[in-house]
PDB file of C-alpha atoms in Angstrom:
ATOM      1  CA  UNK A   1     -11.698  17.754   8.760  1.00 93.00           C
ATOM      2  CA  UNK A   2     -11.728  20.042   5.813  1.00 94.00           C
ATOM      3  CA  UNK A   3     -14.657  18.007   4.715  1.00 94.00           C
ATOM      4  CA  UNK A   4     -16.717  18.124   7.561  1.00 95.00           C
ATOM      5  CA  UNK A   5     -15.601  22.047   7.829  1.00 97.00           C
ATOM      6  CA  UNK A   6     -16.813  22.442   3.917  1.00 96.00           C
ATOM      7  CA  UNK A   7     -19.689  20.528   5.025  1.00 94.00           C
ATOM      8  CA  UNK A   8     -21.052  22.804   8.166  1.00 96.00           C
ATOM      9  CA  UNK A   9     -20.856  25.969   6.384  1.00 97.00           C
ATOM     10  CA  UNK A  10     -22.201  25.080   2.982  1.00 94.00           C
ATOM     11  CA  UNK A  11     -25.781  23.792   5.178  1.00 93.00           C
ATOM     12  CA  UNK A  12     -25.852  26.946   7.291  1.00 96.00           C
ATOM     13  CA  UNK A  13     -25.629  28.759   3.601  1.00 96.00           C
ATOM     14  CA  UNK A  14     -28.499  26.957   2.655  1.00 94.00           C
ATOM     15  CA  UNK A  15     -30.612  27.257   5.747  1.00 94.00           C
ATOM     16  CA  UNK A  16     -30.052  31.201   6.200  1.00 95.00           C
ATOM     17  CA  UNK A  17     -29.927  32.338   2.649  1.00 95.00           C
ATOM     18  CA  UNK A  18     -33.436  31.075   1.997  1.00 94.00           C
ATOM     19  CA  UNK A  19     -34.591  28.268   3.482  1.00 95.00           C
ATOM     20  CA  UNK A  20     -37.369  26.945   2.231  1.00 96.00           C
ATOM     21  CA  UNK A  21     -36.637  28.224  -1.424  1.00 95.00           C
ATOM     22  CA  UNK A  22     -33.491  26.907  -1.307  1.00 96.00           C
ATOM     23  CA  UNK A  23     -34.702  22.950   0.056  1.00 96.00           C
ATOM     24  CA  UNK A  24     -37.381  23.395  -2.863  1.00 95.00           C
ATOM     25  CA  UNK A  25     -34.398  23.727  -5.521  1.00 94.00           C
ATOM     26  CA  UNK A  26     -32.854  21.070  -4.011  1.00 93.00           C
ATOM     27  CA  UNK A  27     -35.383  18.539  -2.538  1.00 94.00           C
ATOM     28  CA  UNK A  28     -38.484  19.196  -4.747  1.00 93.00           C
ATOM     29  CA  UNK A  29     -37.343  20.606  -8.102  1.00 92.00           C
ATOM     30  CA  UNK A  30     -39.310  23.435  -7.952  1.00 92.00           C
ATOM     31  CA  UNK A  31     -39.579  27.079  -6.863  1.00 91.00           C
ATOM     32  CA  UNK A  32     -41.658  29.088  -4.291  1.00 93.00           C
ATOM     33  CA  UNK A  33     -41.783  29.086  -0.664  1.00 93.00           C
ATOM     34  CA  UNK A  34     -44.109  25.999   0.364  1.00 95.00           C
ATOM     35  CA  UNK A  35     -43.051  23.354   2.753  1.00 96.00           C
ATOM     36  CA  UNK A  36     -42.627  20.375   0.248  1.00 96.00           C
ATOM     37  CA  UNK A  37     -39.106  20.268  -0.364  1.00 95.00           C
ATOM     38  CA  UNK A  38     -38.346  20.916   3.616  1.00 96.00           C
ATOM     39  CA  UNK A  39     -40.785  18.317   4.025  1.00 96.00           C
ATOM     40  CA  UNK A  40     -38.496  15.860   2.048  1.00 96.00           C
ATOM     41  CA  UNK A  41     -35.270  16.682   3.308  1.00 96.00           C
ATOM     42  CA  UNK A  42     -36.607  16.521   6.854  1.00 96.00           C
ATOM     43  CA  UNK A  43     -37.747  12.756   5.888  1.00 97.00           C
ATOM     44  CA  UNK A  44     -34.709  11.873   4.219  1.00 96.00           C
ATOM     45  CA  UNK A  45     -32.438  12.745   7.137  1.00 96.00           C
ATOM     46  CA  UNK A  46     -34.788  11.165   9.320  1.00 97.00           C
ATOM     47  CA  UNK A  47     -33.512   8.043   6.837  1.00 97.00           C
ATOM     48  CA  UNK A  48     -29.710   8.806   7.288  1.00 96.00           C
ATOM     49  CA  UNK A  49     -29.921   8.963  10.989  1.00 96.00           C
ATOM     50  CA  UNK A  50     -32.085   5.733  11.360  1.00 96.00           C
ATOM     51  CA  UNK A  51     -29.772   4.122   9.518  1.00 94.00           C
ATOM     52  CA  UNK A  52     -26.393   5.259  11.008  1.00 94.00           C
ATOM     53  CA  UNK A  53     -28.024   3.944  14.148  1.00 95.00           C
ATOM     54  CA  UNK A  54     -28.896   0.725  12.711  1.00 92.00           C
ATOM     55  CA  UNK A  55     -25.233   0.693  11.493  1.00 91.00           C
ATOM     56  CA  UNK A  56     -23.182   1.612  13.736  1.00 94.00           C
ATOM     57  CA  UNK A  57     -23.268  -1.336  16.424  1.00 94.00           C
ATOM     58  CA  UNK A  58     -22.696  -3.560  13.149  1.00 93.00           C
ATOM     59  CA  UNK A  59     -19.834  -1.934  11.914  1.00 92.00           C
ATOM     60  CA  UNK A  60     -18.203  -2.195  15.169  1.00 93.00           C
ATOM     61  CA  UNK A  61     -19.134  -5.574  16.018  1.00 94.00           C
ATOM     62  CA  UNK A  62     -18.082  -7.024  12.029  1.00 94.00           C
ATOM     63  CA  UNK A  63     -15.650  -4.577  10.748  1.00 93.00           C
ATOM     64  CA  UNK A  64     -14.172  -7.157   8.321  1.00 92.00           C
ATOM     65  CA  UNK A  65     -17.212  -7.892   7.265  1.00 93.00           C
ATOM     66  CA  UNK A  66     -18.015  -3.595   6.479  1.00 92.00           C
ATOM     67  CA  UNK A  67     -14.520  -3.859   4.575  1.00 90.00           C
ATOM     68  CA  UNK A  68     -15.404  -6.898   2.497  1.00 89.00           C
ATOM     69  CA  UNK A  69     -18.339  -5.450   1.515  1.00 91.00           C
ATOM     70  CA  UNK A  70     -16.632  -1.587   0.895  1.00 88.00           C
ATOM     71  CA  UNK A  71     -14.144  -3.451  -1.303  1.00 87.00           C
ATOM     72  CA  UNK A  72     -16.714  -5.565  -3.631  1.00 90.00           C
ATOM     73  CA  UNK A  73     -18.207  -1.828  -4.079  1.00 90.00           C
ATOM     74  CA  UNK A  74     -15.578  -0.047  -5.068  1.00 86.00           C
ATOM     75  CA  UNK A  75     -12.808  -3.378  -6.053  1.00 84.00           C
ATOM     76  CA  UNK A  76     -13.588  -3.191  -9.634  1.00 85.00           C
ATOM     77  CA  UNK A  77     -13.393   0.242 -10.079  1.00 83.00           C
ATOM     78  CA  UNK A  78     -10.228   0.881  -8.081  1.00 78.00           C
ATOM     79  CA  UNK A  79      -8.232  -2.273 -10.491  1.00 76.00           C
ATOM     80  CA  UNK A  80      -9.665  -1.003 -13.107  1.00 78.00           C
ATOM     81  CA  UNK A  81      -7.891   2.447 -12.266  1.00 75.00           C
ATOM     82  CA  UNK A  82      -4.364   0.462 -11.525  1.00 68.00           C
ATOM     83  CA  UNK A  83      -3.629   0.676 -15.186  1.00 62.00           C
ATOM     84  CA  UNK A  84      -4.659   4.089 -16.309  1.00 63.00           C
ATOM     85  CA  UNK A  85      -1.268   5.501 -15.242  1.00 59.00           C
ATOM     86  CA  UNK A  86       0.759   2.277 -16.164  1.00 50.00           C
ATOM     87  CA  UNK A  87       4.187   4.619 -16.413  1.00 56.00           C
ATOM     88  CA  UNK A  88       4.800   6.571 -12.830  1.00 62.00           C
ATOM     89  CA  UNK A  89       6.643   9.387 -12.545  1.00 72.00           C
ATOM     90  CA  UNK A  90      10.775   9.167 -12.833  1.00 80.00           C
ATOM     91  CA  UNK A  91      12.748  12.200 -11.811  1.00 91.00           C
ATOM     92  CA  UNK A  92      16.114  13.446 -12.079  1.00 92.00           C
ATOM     93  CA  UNK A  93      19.143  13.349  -9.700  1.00 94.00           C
ATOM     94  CA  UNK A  94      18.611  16.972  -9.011  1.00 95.00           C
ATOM     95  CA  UNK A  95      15.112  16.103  -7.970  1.00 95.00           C
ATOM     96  CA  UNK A  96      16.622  14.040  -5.196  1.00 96.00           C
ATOM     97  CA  UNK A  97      15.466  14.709  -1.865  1.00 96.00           C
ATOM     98  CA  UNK A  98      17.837  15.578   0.981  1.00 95.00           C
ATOM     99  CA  UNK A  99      15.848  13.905   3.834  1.00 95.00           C
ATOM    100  CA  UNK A 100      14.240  10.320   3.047  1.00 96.00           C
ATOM    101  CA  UNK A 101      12.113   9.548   6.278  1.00 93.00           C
ATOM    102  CA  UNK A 102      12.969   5.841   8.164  1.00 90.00           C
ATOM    103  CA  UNK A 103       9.478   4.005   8.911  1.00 87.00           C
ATOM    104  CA  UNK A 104       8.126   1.210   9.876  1.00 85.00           C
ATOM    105  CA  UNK A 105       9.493  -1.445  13.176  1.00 89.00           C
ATOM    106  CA  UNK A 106      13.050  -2.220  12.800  1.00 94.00           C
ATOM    107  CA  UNK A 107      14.156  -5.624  12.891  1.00 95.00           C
ATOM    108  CA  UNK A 108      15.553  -6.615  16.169  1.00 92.00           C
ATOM    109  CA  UNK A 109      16.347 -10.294  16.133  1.00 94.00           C
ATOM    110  CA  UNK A 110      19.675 -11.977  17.274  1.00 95.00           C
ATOM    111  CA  UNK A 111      19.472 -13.702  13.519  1.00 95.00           C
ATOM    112  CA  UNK A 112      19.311 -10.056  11.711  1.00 97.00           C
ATOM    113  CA  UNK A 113      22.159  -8.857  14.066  1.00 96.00           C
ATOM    114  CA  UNK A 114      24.053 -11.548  13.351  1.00 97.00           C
ATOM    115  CA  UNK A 115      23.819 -10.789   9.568  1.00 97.00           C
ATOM    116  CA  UNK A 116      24.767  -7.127   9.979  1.00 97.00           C
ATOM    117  CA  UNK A 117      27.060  -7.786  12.212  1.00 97.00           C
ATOM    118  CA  UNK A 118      28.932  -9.443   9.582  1.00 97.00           C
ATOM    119  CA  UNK A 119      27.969  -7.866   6.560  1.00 97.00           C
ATOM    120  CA  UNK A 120      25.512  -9.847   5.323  1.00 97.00           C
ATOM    121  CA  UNK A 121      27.942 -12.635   4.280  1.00 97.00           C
ATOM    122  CA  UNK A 122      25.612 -15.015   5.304  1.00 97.00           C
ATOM    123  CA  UNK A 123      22.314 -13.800   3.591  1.00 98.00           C
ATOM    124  CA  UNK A 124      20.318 -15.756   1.648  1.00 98.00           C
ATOM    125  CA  UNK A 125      17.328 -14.442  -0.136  1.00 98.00           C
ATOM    126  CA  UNK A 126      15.124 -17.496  -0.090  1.00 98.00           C
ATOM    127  CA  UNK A 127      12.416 -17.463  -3.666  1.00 98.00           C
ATOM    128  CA  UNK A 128      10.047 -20.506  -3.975  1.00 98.00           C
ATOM    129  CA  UNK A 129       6.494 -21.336  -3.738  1.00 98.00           C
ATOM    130  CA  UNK A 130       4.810 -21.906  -7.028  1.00 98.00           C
ATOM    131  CA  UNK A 131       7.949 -21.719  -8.919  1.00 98.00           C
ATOM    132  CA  UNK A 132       9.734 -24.091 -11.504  1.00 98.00           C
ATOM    133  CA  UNK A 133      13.391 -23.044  -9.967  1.00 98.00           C
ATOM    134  CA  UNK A 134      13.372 -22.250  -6.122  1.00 98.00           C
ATOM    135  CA  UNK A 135      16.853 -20.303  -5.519  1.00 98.00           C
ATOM    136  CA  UNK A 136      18.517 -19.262  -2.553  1.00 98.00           C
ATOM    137  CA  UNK A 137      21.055 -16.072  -3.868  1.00 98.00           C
ATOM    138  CA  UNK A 138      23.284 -14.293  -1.625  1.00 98.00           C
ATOM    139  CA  UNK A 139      24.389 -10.517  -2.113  1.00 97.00           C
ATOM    140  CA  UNK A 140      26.942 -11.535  -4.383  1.00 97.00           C
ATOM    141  CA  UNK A 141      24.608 -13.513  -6.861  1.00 98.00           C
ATOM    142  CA  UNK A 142      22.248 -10.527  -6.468  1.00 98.00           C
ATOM    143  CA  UNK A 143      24.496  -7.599  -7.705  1.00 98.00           C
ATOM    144  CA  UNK A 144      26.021  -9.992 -10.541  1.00 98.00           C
ATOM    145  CA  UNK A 145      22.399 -10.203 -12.101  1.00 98.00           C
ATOM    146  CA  UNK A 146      21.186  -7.271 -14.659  1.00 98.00           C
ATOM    147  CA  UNK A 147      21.447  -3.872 -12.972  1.00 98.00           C
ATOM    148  CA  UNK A 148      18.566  -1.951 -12.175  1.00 97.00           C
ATOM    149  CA  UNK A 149      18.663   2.020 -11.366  1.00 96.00           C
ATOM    150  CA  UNK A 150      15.315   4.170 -11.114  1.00 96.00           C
ATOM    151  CA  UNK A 151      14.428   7.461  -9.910  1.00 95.00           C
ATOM    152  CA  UNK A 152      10.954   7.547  -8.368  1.00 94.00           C
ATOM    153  CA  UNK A 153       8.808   8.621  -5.457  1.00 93.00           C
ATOM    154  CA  UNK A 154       7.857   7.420  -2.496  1.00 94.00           C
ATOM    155  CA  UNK A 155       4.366   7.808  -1.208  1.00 92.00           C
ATOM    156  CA  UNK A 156       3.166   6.873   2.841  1.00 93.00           C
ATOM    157  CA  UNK A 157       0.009   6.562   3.586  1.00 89.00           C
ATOM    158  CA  UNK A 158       0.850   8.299   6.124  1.00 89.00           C
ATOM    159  CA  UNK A 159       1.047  11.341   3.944  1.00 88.00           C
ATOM    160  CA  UNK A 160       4.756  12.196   3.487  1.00 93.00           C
ATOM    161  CA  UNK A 161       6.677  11.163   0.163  1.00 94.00           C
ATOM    162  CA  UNK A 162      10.173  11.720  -0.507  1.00 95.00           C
ATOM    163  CA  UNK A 163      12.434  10.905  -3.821  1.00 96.00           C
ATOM    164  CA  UNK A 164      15.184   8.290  -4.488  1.00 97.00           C
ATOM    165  CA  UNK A 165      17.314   6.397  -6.702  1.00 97.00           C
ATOM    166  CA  UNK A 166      17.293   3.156  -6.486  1.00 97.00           C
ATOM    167  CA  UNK A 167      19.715   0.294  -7.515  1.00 98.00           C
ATOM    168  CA  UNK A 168      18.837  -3.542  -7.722  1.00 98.00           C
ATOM    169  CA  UNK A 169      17.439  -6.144  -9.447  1.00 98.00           C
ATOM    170  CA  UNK A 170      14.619  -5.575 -12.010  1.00 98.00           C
ATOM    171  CA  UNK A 171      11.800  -8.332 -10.614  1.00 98.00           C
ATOM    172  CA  UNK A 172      11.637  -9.205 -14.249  1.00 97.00           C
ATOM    173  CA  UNK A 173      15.185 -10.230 -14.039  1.00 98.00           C
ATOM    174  CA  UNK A 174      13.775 -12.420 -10.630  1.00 98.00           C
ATOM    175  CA  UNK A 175      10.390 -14.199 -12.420  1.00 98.00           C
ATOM    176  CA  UNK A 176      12.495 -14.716 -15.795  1.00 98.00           C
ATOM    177  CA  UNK A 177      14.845 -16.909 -13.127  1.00 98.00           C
ATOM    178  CA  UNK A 178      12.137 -18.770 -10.949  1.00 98.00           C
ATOM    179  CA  UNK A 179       9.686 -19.310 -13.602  1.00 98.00           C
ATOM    180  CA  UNK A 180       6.285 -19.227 -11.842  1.00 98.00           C
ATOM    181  CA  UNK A 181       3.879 -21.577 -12.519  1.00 98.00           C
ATOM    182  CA  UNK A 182       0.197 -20.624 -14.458  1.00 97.00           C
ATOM    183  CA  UNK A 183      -1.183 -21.490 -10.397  1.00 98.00           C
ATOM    184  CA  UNK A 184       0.866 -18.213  -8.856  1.00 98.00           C
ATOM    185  CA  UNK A 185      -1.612 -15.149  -8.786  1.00 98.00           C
ATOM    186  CA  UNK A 186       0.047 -13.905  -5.892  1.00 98.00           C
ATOM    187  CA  UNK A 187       4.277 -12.795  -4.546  1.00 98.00           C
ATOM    188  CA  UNK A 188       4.692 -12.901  -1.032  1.00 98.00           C
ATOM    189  CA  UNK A 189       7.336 -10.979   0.324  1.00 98.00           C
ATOM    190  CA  UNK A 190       8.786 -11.466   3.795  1.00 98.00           C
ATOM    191  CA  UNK A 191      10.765  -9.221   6.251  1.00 98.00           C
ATOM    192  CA  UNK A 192      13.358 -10.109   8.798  1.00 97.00           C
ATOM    193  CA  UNK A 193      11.798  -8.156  10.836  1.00 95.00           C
ATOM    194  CA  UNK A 194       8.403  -7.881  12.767  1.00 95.00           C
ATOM    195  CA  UNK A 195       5.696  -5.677  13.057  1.00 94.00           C
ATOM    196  CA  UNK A 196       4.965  -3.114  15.485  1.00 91.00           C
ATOM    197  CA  UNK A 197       2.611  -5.763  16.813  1.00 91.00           C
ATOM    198  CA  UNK A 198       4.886  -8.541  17.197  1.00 90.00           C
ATOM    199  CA  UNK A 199       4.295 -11.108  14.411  1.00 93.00           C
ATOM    200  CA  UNK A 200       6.502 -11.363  10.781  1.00 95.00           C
ATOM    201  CA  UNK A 201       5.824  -8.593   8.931  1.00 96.00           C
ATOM    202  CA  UNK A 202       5.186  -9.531   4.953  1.00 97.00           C
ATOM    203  CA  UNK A 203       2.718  -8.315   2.215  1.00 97.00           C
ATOM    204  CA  UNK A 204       1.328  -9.746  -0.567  1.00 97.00           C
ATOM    205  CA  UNK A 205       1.561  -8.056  -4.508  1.00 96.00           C
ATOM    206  CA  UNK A 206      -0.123  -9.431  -7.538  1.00 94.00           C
ATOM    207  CA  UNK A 207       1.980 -11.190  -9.838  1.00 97.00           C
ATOM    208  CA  UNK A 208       0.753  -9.364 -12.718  1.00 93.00           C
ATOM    209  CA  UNK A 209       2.807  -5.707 -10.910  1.00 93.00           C
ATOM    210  CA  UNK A 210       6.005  -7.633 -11.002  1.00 96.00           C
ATOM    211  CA  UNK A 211       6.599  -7.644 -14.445  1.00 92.00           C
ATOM    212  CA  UNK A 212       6.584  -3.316 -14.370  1.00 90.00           C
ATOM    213  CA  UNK A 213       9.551  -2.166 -15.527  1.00 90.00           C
ATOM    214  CA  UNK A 214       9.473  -0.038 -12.098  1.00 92.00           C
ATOM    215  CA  UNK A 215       9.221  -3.354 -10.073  1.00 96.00           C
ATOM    216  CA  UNK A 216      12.580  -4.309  -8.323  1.00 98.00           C
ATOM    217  CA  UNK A 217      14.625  -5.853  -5.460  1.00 98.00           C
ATOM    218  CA  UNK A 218      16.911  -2.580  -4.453  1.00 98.00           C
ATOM    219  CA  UNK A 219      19.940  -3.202  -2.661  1.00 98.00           C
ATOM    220  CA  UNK A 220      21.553   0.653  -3.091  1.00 98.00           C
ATOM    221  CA  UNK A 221      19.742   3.924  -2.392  1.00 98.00           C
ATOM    222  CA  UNK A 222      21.317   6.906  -3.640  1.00 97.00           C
ATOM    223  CA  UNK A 223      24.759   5.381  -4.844  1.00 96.00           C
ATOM    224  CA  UNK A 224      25.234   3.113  -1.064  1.00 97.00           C
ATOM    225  CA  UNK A 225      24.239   0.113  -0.195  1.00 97.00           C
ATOM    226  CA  UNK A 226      21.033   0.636   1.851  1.00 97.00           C
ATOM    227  CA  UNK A 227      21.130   1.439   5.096  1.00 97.00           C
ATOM    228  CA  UNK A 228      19.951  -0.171   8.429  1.00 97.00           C
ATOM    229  CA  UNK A 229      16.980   2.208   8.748  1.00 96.00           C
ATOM    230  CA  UNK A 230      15.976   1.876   4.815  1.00 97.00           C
ATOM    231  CA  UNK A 231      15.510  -1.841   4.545  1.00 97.00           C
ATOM    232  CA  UNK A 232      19.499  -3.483   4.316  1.00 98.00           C
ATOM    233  CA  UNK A 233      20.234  -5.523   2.858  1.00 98.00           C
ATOM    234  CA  UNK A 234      16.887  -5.411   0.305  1.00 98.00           C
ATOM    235  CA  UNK A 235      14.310  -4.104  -0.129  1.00 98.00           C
ATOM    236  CA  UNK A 236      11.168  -4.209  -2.236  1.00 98.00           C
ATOM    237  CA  UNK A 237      10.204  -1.469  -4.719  1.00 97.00           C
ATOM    238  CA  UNK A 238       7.345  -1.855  -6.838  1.00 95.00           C
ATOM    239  CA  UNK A 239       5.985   2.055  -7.783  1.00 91.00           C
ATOM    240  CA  UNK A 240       2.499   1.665  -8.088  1.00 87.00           C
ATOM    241  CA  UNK A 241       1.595   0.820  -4.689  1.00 91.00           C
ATOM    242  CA  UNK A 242       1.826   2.846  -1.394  1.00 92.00           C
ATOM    243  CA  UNK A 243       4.820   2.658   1.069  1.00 93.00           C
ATOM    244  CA  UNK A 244       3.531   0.435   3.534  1.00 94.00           C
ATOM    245  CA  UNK A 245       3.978  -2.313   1.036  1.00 95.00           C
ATOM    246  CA  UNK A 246       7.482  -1.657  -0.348  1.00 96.00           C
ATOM    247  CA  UNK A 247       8.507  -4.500   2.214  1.00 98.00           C
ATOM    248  CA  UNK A 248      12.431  -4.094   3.834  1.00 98.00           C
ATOM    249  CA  UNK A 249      14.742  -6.527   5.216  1.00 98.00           C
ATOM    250  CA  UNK A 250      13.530  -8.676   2.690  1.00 98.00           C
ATOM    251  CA  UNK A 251      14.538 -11.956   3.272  1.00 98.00           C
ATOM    252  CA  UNK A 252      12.032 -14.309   1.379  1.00 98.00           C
ATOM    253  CA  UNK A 253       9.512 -14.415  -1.567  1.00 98.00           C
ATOM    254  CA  UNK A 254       6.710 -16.801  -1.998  1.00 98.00           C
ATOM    255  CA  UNK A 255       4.562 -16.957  -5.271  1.00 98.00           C
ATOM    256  CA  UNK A 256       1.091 -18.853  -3.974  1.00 98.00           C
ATOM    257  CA  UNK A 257      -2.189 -19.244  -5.370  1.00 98.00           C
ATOM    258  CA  UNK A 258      -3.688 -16.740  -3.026  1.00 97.00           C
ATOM    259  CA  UNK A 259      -2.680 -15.564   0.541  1.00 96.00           C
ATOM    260  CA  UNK A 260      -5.764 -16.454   2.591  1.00 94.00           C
ATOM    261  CA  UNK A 261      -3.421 -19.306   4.560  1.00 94.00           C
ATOM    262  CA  UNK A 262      -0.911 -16.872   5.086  1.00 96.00           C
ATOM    263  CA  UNK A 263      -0.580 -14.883   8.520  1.00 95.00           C
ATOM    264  CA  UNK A 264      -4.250 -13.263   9.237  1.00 93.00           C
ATOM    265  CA  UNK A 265      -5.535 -13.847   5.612  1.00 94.00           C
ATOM    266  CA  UNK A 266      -5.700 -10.446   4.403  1.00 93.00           C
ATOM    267  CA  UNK A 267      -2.720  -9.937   2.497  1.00 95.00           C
ATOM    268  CA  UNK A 268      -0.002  -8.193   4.400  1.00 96.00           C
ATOM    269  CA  UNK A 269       0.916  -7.710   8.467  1.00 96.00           C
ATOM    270  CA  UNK A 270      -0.763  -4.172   8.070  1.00 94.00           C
ATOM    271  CA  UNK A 271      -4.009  -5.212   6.343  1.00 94.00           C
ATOM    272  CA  UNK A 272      -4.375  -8.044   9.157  1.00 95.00           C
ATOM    273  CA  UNK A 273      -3.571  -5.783  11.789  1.00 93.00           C
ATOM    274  CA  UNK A 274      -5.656  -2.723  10.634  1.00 90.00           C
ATOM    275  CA  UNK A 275      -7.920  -2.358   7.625  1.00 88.00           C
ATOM    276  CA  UNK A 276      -6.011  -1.529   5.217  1.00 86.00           C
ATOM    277  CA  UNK A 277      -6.650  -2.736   1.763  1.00 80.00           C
ATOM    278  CA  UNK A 278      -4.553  -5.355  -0.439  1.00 77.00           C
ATOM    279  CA  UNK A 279      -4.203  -3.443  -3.054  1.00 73.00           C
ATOM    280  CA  UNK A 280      -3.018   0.231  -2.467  1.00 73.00           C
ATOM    281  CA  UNK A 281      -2.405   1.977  -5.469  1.00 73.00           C
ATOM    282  CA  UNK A 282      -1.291   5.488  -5.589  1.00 71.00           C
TER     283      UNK A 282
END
């Protein structure tokens, strides 16, 4: 909105501070008062708007194929971005913050209130796919591995962020255990829960972001054990990638090939529900 404000008053500058000068500077390269450069800014819009007609029934008839084509466009440039800031931010306890929103559906299921119900006794994070070692580790095999404690941000698309510290399992710790195969390009995480849409929520990471040193499986926020609302009994942190992916309730994790098979094809509930992309770096 800002945009389109910035956008509105910068053209009425132009047209009533000097038109036609002003369209010769910018349309002709050239000074004086004649008609050229009004001439080619009139015929250039006449461009936009013919083609923003021609678009539009398009983009809402094949919007996946609009978002294919976005993402070839601007794909390379946005992975090759991924690793300018390799290190993200970590903060201090202090830094803290005193509210951390809840988001996202919560799991409902008689099989997830069965496991709260008693503690989570009965979990089993399930790891296989293209692995050498498939494991099934309860809680208790899960807080006897390496610890992990981080404190880093949290950043929603949605435009809020808020700070924590984190406790887990490094996913270093996880791959050194399972031992993917040269095949897996892709981890596949799984939620008890569903979406707001009704379906298993999941989303898909590339294997290459779980060997960050800020990757992890968190099972404590803030010194507890995480809460219903924040993702119990784990939950996925991996720092370089926006809060709709940081799947909770986790309660499997697939390394594939590539995730096209997998629910809608696009790499997460979200990105098959709306059009959001794969890969969401902050």
């Amino acid at each position: 909105m800002w945009f389109a404000l910035f956008t509105v008053i910068h053209v009425t500058l132009v047209f009533t501070t000097g038109l036609l000068r002003n369209l010769n500077h910018l349309y002709a390269a050239r000074g004086g008062d004649s008609w050229i450069g009004f001439g080619v800014f009139t015929a250039s819009m006449v461009v936009v708007v013919v083609g923003w007609v021609a678009a539009t029934p398009f983009t809402l008839q094949h919007p996946r194929v609009v978002q294919r084509l976005g993402h070839a466009l601007i794909g390379p440039a946005q992975r090759l971005f991924e690793h300018v800031d390799a290190t993200p931010g970590e903060y201090t306890e202090k830094d803290v913050s005193p509210y951390f929103w809840h988001n996202g559906q919560y799991p409902d299921s008689a099989e997830y209130r069965a496991l709260f119900d008693g503690d989570f006794a009965d979990y089993r994070l399930q790891i296989g796919g293209l692995v050498d070692n498939p494991v099934a580790l309860d809680l208790r095999q899960l807080r006897a591995m390496p610890h992990h404690e981080q404190i880093t941000q949290h950043f929603c698309i949605q435009g809020w962020s808020g700070i924590a510290k984190w406790g887990g399992v490094s996913m270093r710790t996880i791959t050194d255990l399972v031992r993917p195969q040269p095949g897996a390009k892709w981890v596949v995480f799984y939620s008890l829960g569903d979406g707001p849409d009704k379906g298993r929520y999941y989303d898909a990471h590339p294997i290459e972001q779980m060997n960050h040193h800020l990757t992890m499986l968190a099972y404590d926020m803030n010194g507890e054990p995480l809460s219903y609302g924040h993702g119990a009994p784990l939950r996925l942190r991996n720092e370089v990638q926006l809060g709709f992916k940081q799947v909770k309730w986790i309660s499997g994790i697939e390394f594939v090939a590539d995730f096209t098979e997998i629910g809608g094809g696009h790499g997460g509930y979200n990105e098959d529900h709306e059009f959001f992309g794969y890969r969401q770096s902050i």
